[in-house]
Structure formats: structure tokens, C-alpha cells
């Protein structure tokens, strides 16, 4: 991120103070909820990681850290992937790992350049499966226009992993002057999503075969860098983009509300959800708002440019289903409000617990 | 790496051809040997990863990929850490993960700037242990002068990991004009190590308590960026540096011999090995030449500058025990020869199998 404005700095300082006061991990042991992307993850990140590593680049807790090296503005990000099963309709851990890191760079406003690939393999894992995963990574990298330029392989004994875990880190260049970040959202801004939500998460749940549901669904895993480039080229009022992975759209909206000290008001009827996702979610007892996507992003944009932004998204194959789902208002700061399909209003909080472990 | 000279390109082309011809994974399943850093790892990397991801930045298979973004020359690297036990004399998985990535950047000639941290945690892992690891990472980062600027946390079910795995990736800047790379080694060059070898690996073996050996040993885990900066500042004839991690010094020397198509001749008597390491290695039935260090590097330097390089290394606290252990000659190309303590000569090949799993 470029140097914050005075207002942004005030917001950052206030958030920082609140974080220091509030964040404390109360559990004695790691639970699956700590990996959910929801409330427990946020507490873990703030109370342990941010507290120890505290520095101005980490502080905004954006999807990628941005900084200047030499004369070049860069973005750096990482994600580990532990999805189960490894292969699922629409993708596998390989393209997920490439797209995930490409997307974290893209939504931070960077043009993704190079990726790393770190494999943790379980003794006994099939070489054929490994080759399939690696070829999927190669194809995904080619689609996204990035190269995997360095890597690492570790093998652990049988029973000390689950086949194959993949870490990718990525570097990209920031070539524009957009000052992006969820803390820059302002009252009057519009909130968009780039397409129907929840497909990746529901696909994974169904692929596990624990439920006898038959739905014609595929993961939405895809590289968003082309879509982002089109959007940033079309409008100059983009405040922030976030790909809606673990924790889903609801988590992103909460991050916006808290980081910018604003309220986010969302209309349930406006949120694009495929019938198959809605149906399966009801049977699974989960709200699609919390379900991971791997090829969708939330965009906060100057309200006056919402239509132009929407048009730019819809002109791209990965944004055909884009929709305006809400807006930023002053009050109540820090909260996400949902105008429900039934005419009521409720608060959409961070996820507690983890109904969907190992979705990515 | 800067653009290769014609001679270097010829060597690269030849190696590439040899790799395409030879590398084939014969096993159907991943074995611990695939993670050893030895022959099986090399085959896996060349036959599967290099074959799929092939690009000019990955091709040299150096510790870090180097490239130019904007006007800035950068290095990018990654390593996953799965060491067992997580805590050991002299360090833990946390400082190991920071130093390992700092060192991969340093030996590629880069000044390390920023790290990522990706955690894969097993459900039930103690929060106190996690905090201890994170604080150790923080302290190591501070010592090395780098910041952890972005990260990721995943949690997997009990029995799907071994407490805590850590991935670090790192970015550094290349600020000098040294053209480094093992393929640039030339007959007449000298081979140095920066200190006594094998301490990390033997410490880990002993920490597992499987053998009733009592030795006053600590891991040598340390950040080498200061030492490298002093060396590069003192002499301009450094051809290549490699930190001698998995596979030990023997593996590095083989990489030099094969990449540069030269012979490496090493004098056993000249290799610094502490008595405790020598003694424990004999009892463990392993050769210290293959044992991982985490704070030592092999340096190939113009023979005429060997003494100056040695003096520069010895002037730094982490290089006090530096020694000249060998030299580069023409024949036999691709091989490492050891003049033994008993007056004989033997070939030092890549490690087959993995006598020391999960050392880092």
C-alpha cells in the first residue's frame, strides 16, 4: 500500500488500538475453527501473528503485502492449500493453489508475475496423482500468465499429512496509481460481487460424498487477474477488491466494515446464488454468504462509478454474473447489515466455528 | 541470474538435454527418499516439477530464482519446514524457517527483504507451542533484518499433520554485479566452507532420543546474509554460494560438478567437522558430508582470491571456522572426488535413500 492519508492513518491507529485490546486466544489448543477464516482465525492472526511480526506492511492484513523495492512497487502473498478431497469437480489442489495466489495478487492491484511452489507430500502418495496435480498447476499458471520459478519438496512419514499439501507464494508488480485497501471504503460507495457465490465450497462438501446430494456443480476456481485488469482500466474509483475464499462474502464484508469503520448494507435478493448452491446449502445447513468461492471477488467502488464498474466486470467471461449487492453507509460503524428476502434486517457477523473445514 | 555467457548457455543446454534423457521417476509412490535432497529428490524435481513448469528462471535450479521486475533485480525463494522434533538444542522450526529462506536469498546474492509465513497446524496443537515458534520467527527475522509481511494459516484434522509445518517464501534485491551460479564454476577455482559441517543434522538426530548418545551439540541455524555481504564486498571472484542444508556438503559439491561440467576435488582432512559431530556420525553410521547444516555455506571462488575470501569469511562471527576444502579441476567432469584421510581417493556421489528424514 502506498503511504496512507491522514484519515487512513487515523483509522489504522484506531483499529490497531482495538486489536491490541481485544485479541486474545482463549483456547489452549488449535481447533479447526482457527482455520475457518472466521472469528477464531482473525483472533489467532491478530493475537499471535500480528502481535509478534507487527510491521507497517503486515498491519493492514490485506491479501498481499505491497512495498517498493528499488524503484519497483511490488506485492507479495502466500497461501497453503490443504483441500480435501484433492480432486473435485472443476479443479484440484493444483489449480486451486495457483489461482488462489494469482487472485491474492490481482485483488491487491498487482499484475502477478512469478509463483513459488512448496509441496509437503505424505510417504506413499501416488506419483500419478502428483503428476496430475503438477500438470494442473502448469495449466493454471499458463492461463494466468505466470511462471512457477522456484519450489521445494518435503516428504513426511505416512500418517503425518493427508497425501499432498501445496503452498504457493507469489510476486506481482503494481503498475497503476489506484490506492487500494479495505480501509479506504467510504459512505456512498457501492459493493459488487463478480459472480454467483458459494460454488467452490458447496462443490467440495458434495465431493466428500458425506451427503447424498446430487447437484450439477463445479468449483468456480479461476484466475481473476484479467478481470481485475479490465476493471481497473475502466474505472478509477475502485477502493478495494477481495477474493471471497474461506469465510465467503460475509467475512470480506465484515473486514471492510471494520477496517474502514463504516457500515455495509447488503440486499439478500441482490446476491447472486445459483439454485444448486442455494438448495445444497439449505440441506447442508449453511449460509451461502459464508461459503468459499475461488474465482469470485467482492469490489468496493465509488458509488458514482458502480454502473461503469459493473459493465466492465460483465464484459469479461469471469464477471458475466456480476451484481451490485450493497452499499457503504456511515452507521452503525463496523457492522454488516443484511436486508433479508423477507423484508427484515439482520447483522451478518464473522463465522464462529468451522462448518466447512479444509475447503481450500 | 543475469543473461548467461555463451559458454554458460552451452553448459545449460547440455545439462538440459541430459536431464530430459535421464530423469524418470520409477517409483509408483512417494518415498521418504524423495524428500532427502539426494538422488531421488533430484529425479523427482527434474522429471516432474522441472518438466512441467520449465522456464528460464526455474531451469538453473538454484536456491532462489532471480529476475528483473520494473528496473529492480530480485530474488524469490521458498522452503517448507517439517522438522521433527519442532524444538531442539539451538533452535526450533521457527528460526529454522526464517534462517532457511534468508539463507537461500543470501547465497543467491540477494539482500533479503521480506518473508511470507504459511502455517499448517494440526488440530490440538498447543497454542503455547505455536506462540513459542512465532516468537522464535520474530527474533530470527529481527536478527536477519527482514520483516514477515504476509501469511496464511490452515488447520487440518488430528492425524493429518505432525503438530506444525511452516512454509516461508522470501523476496530479496540483487544490488551487485556478481554473476553467481553453480554453472559458472571453473577449473582453478577454490572450494570453501564457512564453518564446521553437520551440526544441525546430528543435533536433530540426537534430539529424537532414539539413540542414547550424549553430545554437547547445538544446531548451527543462523542467518548468512551478513556473512555473504562481507564476502561479496571483499572479493569479486565469487562464482557460487550454496547453503549446505538437506543432503549436506556432498550434495552441493555434486551440483557444482554437474552444473559446471567440472570435477570437484576435496581433501577429507581439510573439512572442518567437530569431534562431537564426527563421533555421533560414526555411531549413527552416517557420513558428515551428507548431513544438513543450517548456517553453513559452500563457496566456489576464483582460486587466486581464495585466501582473501577465506579471510573475509573468518572475520565474521559466523565464518570463524571457515576452511578451504578443495578445488575445481577439468577431469573427470561431473564428479566429486574425495582425497581420504587415509591417502586414498573415492567418488562422493549423491545420497541414495534417506537416512535422516525430516531434518528441516
Tab-separated table of N, CA, C and O in Angstrom, chain A residues 196-268:
chain	number	residue	atom	x	y	z
A	196	UNK	N	-21.889	-15.371	-9.191
A	196	UNK	CA	-22.630	-16.135	-8.184
A	196	UNK	C	-21.689	-16.732	-7.143
A	196	UNK	O	-20.584	-17.167	-7.485
A	197	UNK	N	-22.120	-16.771	-5.902
A	197	UNK	CA	-21.213	-17.122	-4.808
A	197	UNK	C	-21.432	-18.551	-4.308
A	197	UNK	O	-22.458	-19.170	-4.555
A	198	UNK	N	-20.420	-19.061	-3.631
A	198	UNK	CA	-20.540	-20.302	-2.867
A	198	UNK	C	-20.304	-21.584	-3.632
A	198	UNK	O	-20.372	-22.675	-3.061
A	199	UNK	N	-19.970	-21.489	-4.923
A	199	UNK	CA	-19.878	-22.717	-5.716
A	199	UNK	C	-18.706	-23.606	-5.311
A	199	UNK	O	-18.828	-24.824	-5.247
A	200	UNK	N	-17.560	-23.005	-5.031
A	200	UNK	CA	-16.415	-23.832	-4.659
A	200	UNK	C	-16.687	-24.625	-3.382
A	200	UNK	O	-16.543	-25.845	-3.346
A	201	UNK	N	-17.127	-23.928	-2.352
A	201	UNK	CA	-17.325	-24.582	-1.059
A	201	UNK	C	-18.354	-25.694	-1.118
A	201	UNK	O	-18.128	-26.794	-0.589
A	202	UNK	N	-19.463	-25.426	-1.774
A	202	UNK	CA	-20.506	-26.453	-1.843
A	202	UNK	C	-20.017	-27.641	-2.679
A	202	UNK	O	-20.272	-28.797	-2.344
A	203	UNK	N	-19.291	-27.355	-3.750
A	203	UNK	CA	-18.747	-28.439	-4.573
A	203	UNK	C	-17.850	-29.361	-3.736
A	203	UNK	O	-17.932	-30.584	-3.842
A	204	UNK	N	-16.990	-28.760	-2.908
A	204	UNK	CA	-16.096	-29.564	-2.068
A	204	UNK	C	-16.900	-30.403	-1.076
A	204	UNK	O	-16.646	-31.602	-0.896
A	205	UNK	N	-17.896	-29.783	-0.443
A	205	UNK	CA	-18.716	-30.524	0.519
A	205	UNK	C	-19.374	-31.726	-0.159
A	205	UNK	O	-19.403	-32.822	0.389
A	206	UNK	N	-19.897	-31.498	-1.361
A	206	UNK	CA	-20.576	-32.587	-2.073
A	206	UNK	C	-19.574	-33.639	-2.529
A	206	UNK	O	-19.854	-34.832	-2.486
A	207	UNK	N	-18.366	-33.188	-2.920
A	207	UNK	CA	-17.349	-34.133	-3.414
A	207	UNK	C	-16.901	-35.087	-2.315
A	207	UNK	O	-16.395	-36.169	-2.588
A	208	UNK	N	-17.091	-34.689	-1.077
A	208	UNK	CA	-16.698	-35.572	0.032
A	208	UNK	C	-17.650	-36.746	0.164
A	208	UNK	O	-17.335	-37.717	0.850
A	209	UNK	N	-18.802	-36.608	-0.468
A	209	UNK	CA	-19.725	-37.741	-0.508
A	209	UNK	C	-20.354	-38.078	0.828
A	209	UNK	O	-20.937	-39.142	1.005
A	210	UNK	N	-20.245	-37.153	1.795
A	210	UNK	CA	-20.845	-37.450	3.091
A	210	UNK	C	-22.357	-37.287	3.044
A	210	UNK	O	-23.068	-37.774	3.907
A	211	UNK	N	-22.797	-36.558	2.033
A	211	UNK	CA	-24.234	-36.325	1.895
A	211	UNK	C	-24.670	-36.832	0.541
A	211	UNK	O	-23.970	-36.692	-0.446
A	212	UNK	N	-25.831	-37.408	0.516
A	212	UNK	CA	-26.301	-37.989	-0.739
A	212	UNK	C	-27.057	-36.932	-1.546
A	212	UNK	O	-28.261	-37.039	-1.753
A	213	UNK	N	-26.311	-35.907	-1.936
A	213	UNK	CA	-26.930	-34.852	-2.734
A	213	UNK	C	-26.288	-34.876	-4.111
A	213	UNK	O	-25.071	-34.942	-4.229
A	214	UNK	N	-27.115	-34.811	-5.102
A	214	UNK	CA	-26.606	-34.800	-6.465
A	214	UNK	C	-26.874	-33.423	-7.041
A	214	UNK	O	-28.030	-33.030	-7.201
A	215	UNK	N	-25.829	-32.665	-7.288
A	215	UNK	CA	-26.037	-31.329	-7.848
A	215	UNK	C	-25.047	-31.117	-8.983
A	215	UNK	O	-23.921	-31.592	-8.931
A	216	UNK	N	-25.485	-30.427	-9.989
A	216	UNK	CA	-24.653	-30.179	-11.154
A	216	UNK	C	-23.792	-28.942	-10.887
A	216	UNK	O	-24.062	-27.869	-11.392
A	217	UNK	N	-22.768	-29.135	-10.060
A	217	UNK	CA	-21.971	-28.002	-9.601
A	217	UNK	C	-20.497	-28.249	-9.828
A	217	UNK	O	-20.022	-29.381	-9.711
A	218	UNK	N	-19.786	-27.182	-10.117
A	218	UNK	CA	-18.334	-27.252	-10.241
A	218	UNK	C	-17.717	-26.136	-9.420
A	218	UNK	O	-18.323	-25.079	-9.238
A	219	UNK	N	-16.490	-26.343	-8.972
A	219	UNK	CA	-15.763	-25.259	-8.325
A	219	UNK	C	-15.636	-24.090	-9.296
A	219	UNK	O	-15.505	-24.278	-10.505
A	220	UNK	N	-15.685	-22.885	-8.751
A	220	UNK	CA	-15.512	-21.697	-9.591
A	220	UNK	C	-14.040	-21.278	-9.694
A	220	UNK	O	-13.738	-20.175	-10.166
A	221	UNK	N	-13.123	-22.144	-9.285
A	221	UNK	CA	-11.695	-21.764	-9.287
A	221	UNK	C	-11.257	-21.199	-10.632
A	221	UNK	O	-11.456	-21.823	-11.685
A	222	UNK	N	-10.695	-20.000	-10.600
A	222	UNK	CA	-10.294	-19.298	-11.826
A	222	UNK	C	-9.351	-18.161	-11.471
A	222	UNK	O	-9.398	-17.636	-10.360
A	223	UNK	N	-8.511	-17.760	-12.416
A	223	UNK	CA	-7.602	-16.629	-12.158
A	223	UNK	C	-8.319	-15.314	-12.450
A	223	UNK	O	-8.882	-15.126	-13.524
A	224	UNK	N	-8.274	-14.401	-11.485
A	224	UNK	CA	-9.033	-13.154	-11.616
A	224	UNK	C	-8.200	-11.997	-12.155
A	224	UNK	O	-8.691	-10.866	-12.240
A	225	UNK	N	-6.927	-12.246	-12.507
A	225	UNK	CA	-6.085	-11.103	-12.875
A	225	UNK	C	-6.566	-10.393	-14.150
A	225	UNK	O	-6.476	-9.169	-14.244
A	226	UNK	N	-7.117	-11.122	-15.095
A	226	UNK	CA	-7.634	-10.483	-16.303
A	226	UNK	C	-8.846	-9.612	-15.995
A	226	UNK	O	-8.952	-8.457	-16.455
A	227	UNK	N	-9.731	-10.158	-15.182
A	227	UNK	CA	-10.934	-9.413	-14.788
A	227	UNK	C	-10.555	-8.148	-14.029
A	227	UNK	O	-11.106	-7.062	-14.282
A	228	UNK	N	-9.607	-8.270	-13.115
A	228	UNK	CA	-9.162	-7.112	-12.333
A	228	UNK	C	-8.547	-6.052	-13.244
A	228	UNK	O	-8.826	-4.855	-13.107
A	229	UNK	N	-7.738	-6.487	-14.199
A	229	UNK	CA	-7.089	-5.536	-15.107
A	229	UNK	C	-8.146	-4.763	-15.902
A	229	UNK	O	-8.050	-3.538	-16.064
A	230	UNK	N	-9.160	-5.474	-16.370
A	230	UNK	CA	-10.235	-4.805	-17.112
A	230	UNK	C	-10.958	-3.789	-16.230
A	230	UNK	O	-11.264	-2.680	-16.657
A	231	UNK	N	-11.228	-4.187	-14.993
A	231	UNK	CA	-11.955	-3.300	-14.075
A	231	UNK	C	-11.137	-2.046	-13.768
A	231	UNK	O	-11.648	-0.922	-13.855
A	232	UNK	N	-9.867	-2.238	-13.427
A	232	UNK	CA	-9.029	-1.080	-13.075
A	232	UNK	C	-8.776	-0.186	-14.281
A	232	UNK	O	-8.558	1.021	-14.134
A	233	UNK	N	-8.819	-0.784	-15.466
A	233	UNK	CA	-8.655	0.011	-16.680
A	233	UNK	C	-9.899	0.841	-16.998
A	233	UNK	O	-9.816	1.882	-17.648
A	234	UNK	N	-11.054	0.369	-16.512
A	234	UNK	CA	-12.317	1.019	-16.879
A	234	UNK	C	-12.714	2.135	-15.937
A	234	UNK	O	-13.296	3.136	-16.353
A	235	UNK	N	-12.434	1.964	-14.638
A	235	UNK	CA	-12.872	2.986	-13.656
A	235	UNK	C	-11.722	3.304	-12.710
A	235	UNK	O	-10.879	2.453	-12.441
A	236	UNK	N	-11.696	4.550	-12.228
A	236	UNK	CA	-10.602	4.923	-11.320
A	236	UNK	C	-11.055	4.989	-9.862
A	236	UNK	O	-10.282	5.360	-8.986
A	237	UNK	N	-12.302	4.591	-9.606
A	237	UNK	CA	-12.844	4.743	-8.258
A	237	UNK	C	-12.913	3.452	-7.455
A	237	UNK	O	-13.669	3.361	-6.490
A	238	UNK	N	-12.137	2.441	-7.876
A	238	UNK	CA	-12.150	1.190	-7.105
A	238	UNK	C	-11.425	1.416	-5.781
A	238	UNK	O	-10.291	1.885	-5.753
A	239	UNK	N	-12.094	1.105	-4.661
A	239	UNK	CA	-11.474	1.277	-3.332
A	239	UNK	C	-10.752	0.015	-2.896
A	239	UNK	O	-9.681	0.087	-2.302
A	240	UNK	N	-11.408	-1.125	-3.129
A	240	UNK	CA	-10.831	-2.373	-2.641
A	240	UNK	C	-11.432	-3.540	-3.389
A	240	UNK	O	-12.563	-3.481	-3.851
A	241	UNK	N	-10.627	-4.592	-3.523
A	241	UNK	CA	-11.124	-5.853	-4.074
A	241	UNK	C	-10.644	-6.942	-3.123
A	241	UNK	O	-9.554	-6.860	-2.561
A	242	UNK	N	-11.460	-7.962	-2.950
A	242	UNK	CA	-11.051	-9.114	-2.151
A	242	UNK	C	-11.643	-10.356	-2.784
A	242	UNK	O	-12.838	-10.366	-3.106
A	243	UNK	N	-10.846	-11.394	-2.972
A	243	UNK	CA	-11.451	-12.635	-3.438
A	243	UNK	C	-12.088	-13.329	-2.240
A	243	UNK	O	-11.525	-13.383	-1.153
A	244	UNK	N	-13.301	-13.823	-2.448
A	244	UNK	CA	-14.117	-14.302	-1.329
A	244	UNK	C	-13.856	-15.789	-1.087
A	244	UNK	O	-14.671	-16.624	-1.427
A	245	UNK	N	-12.710	-16.101	-0.484
A	245	UNK	CA	-12.369	-17.512	-0.240
A	245	UNK	C	-12.915	-17.950	1.120
A	245	UNK	O	-14.087	-17.743	1.396
A	246	UNK	N	-12.063	-18.545	1.966
A	246	UNK	CA	-12.521	-19.011	3.291
A	246	UNK	C	-13.343	-17.943	3.995
A	246	UNK	O	-12.909	-16.802	4.089
A	247	UNK	N	-14.472	-18.325	4.518
A	247	UNK	CA	-15.302	-17.350	5.225
A	247	UNK	C	-16.288	-16.656	4.297
A	247	UNK	O	-17.221	-16.007	4.758
A	248	UNK	N	-16.051	-16.772	2.974
A	248	UNK	CA	-17.009	-16.283	1.997
A	248	UNK	C	-17.181	-14.774	1.962
A	248	UNK	O	-16.389	-14.013	2.529
A	249	UNK	N	-18.244	-14.355	1.288
A	249	UNK	CA	-18.526	-12.926	1.104
A	249	UNK	C	-18.790	-12.247	2.444
A	249	UNK	O	-18.375	-11.108	2.673
A	250	UNK	N	-19.429	-12.971	3.368
A	250	UNK	CA	-19.770	-12.370	4.664
A	250	UNK	C	-18.511	-11.902	5.395
A	250	UNK	O	-18.500	-10.839	6.022
A	251	UNK	N	-17.457	-12.698	5.323
A	251	UNK	CA	-16.215	-12.347	6.021
A	251	UNK	C	-15.574	-11.106	5.410
A	251	UNK	O	-15.125	-10.215	6.120
A	252	UNK	N	-15.556	-11.057	4.072
A	252	UNK	CA	-14.986	-9.889	3.379
A	252	UNK	C	-15.727	-8.628	3.785
A	252	UNK	O	-15.128	-7.596	4.091
A	253	UNK	N	-17.063	-8.701	3.786
A	253	UNK	CA	-17.855	-7.517	4.116
A	253	UNK	C	-17.568	-7.050	5.538
A	253	UNK	O	-17.471	-5.855	5.815
A	254	UNK	N	-17.378	-8.011	6.455
A	254	UNK	CA	-17.018	-7.638	7.820
A	254	UNK	C	-15.646	-6.975	7.876
A	254	UNK	O	-15.425	-6.044	8.653
A	255	UNK	N	-14.727	-7.477	7.068
A	255	UNK	CA	-13.392	-6.859	7.037
A	255	UNK	C	-13.473	-5.414	6.551
A	255	UNK	O	-12.799	-4.527	7.074
A	256	UNK	N	-14.311	-5.202	5.535
A	256	UNK	CA	-14.498	-3.838	5.024
A	256	UNK	C	-15.082	-2.953	6.123
A	256	UNK	O	-14.577	-1.861	6.408
A	257	UNK	N	-16.148	-3.437	6.747
A	257	UNK	CA	-16.850	-2.632	7.755
A	257	UNK	C	-15.904	-2.251	8.892
A	257	UNK	O	-15.889	-1.102	9.350
A	258	UNK	N	-15.110	-3.216	9.350
A	258	UNK	CA	-14.238	-2.959	10.496
A	258	UNK	C	-13.030	-2.114	10.107
A	258	UNK	O	-12.662	-1.172	10.819
A	259	UNK	N	-12.436	-2.426	8.950
A	259	UNK	CA	-11.222	-1.699	8.567
A	259	UNK	C	-11.518	-0.231	8.264
A	259	UNK	O	-10.704	0.640	8.563
A	260	UNK	N	-12.673	0.032	7.649
A	260	UNK	CA	-12.978	1.409	7.248
A	260	UNK	C	-13.886	2.110	8.251
A	260	UNK	O	-14.206	3.283	8.078
A	261	UNK	N	-14.318	1.371	9.293
A	261	UNK	CA	-15.184	1.955	10.325
A	261	UNK	C	-16.467	2.500	9.718
A	261	UNK	O	-16.876	3.626	9.984
A	262	UNK	N	-17.069	1.684	8.894
A	262	UNK	CA	-18.308	2.053	8.206
A	262	UNK	C	-19.304	0.902	8.361
A	262	UNK	O	-18.956	-0.157	8.883
A	263	UNK	N	-20.516	1.121	7.919
A	263	UNK	CA	-21.475	0.021	7.847
A	263	UNK	C	-21.604	-0.435	6.400
A	263	UNK	O	-21.513	0.376	5.477
A	264	UNK	N	-21.782	-1.745	6.228
A	264	UNK	CA	-22.047	-2.289	4.903
A	264	UNK	C	-23.479	-2.802	4.919
A	264	UNK	O	-23.832	-3.616	5.785
A	265	UNK	N	-24.280	-2.311	4.006
A	265	UNK	CA	-25.670	-2.767	3.926
A	265	UNK	C	-25.836	-3.582	2.654
A	265	UNK	O	-25.512	-3.108	1.562
A	266	UNK	N	-26.305	-4.813	2.803
A	266	UNK	CA	-26.393	-5.725	1.668
A	266	UNK	C	-27.845	-6.172	1.496
A	266	UNK	O	-28.557	-6.382	2.486
A	267	UNK	N	-28.261	-6.306	0.245
A	267	UNK	CA	-29.617	-6.784	-0.037
A	267	UNK	C	-29.565	-8.256	-0.424
A	267	UNK	O	-28.978	-8.615	-1.449
A	268	UNK	N	-30.181	-9.082	0.388
A	268	UNK	CA	-30.120	-10.527	0.156
A	268	UNK	C	-30.598	-10.882	-1.250
A	268	UNK	O	-30.013	-11.728	-1.923
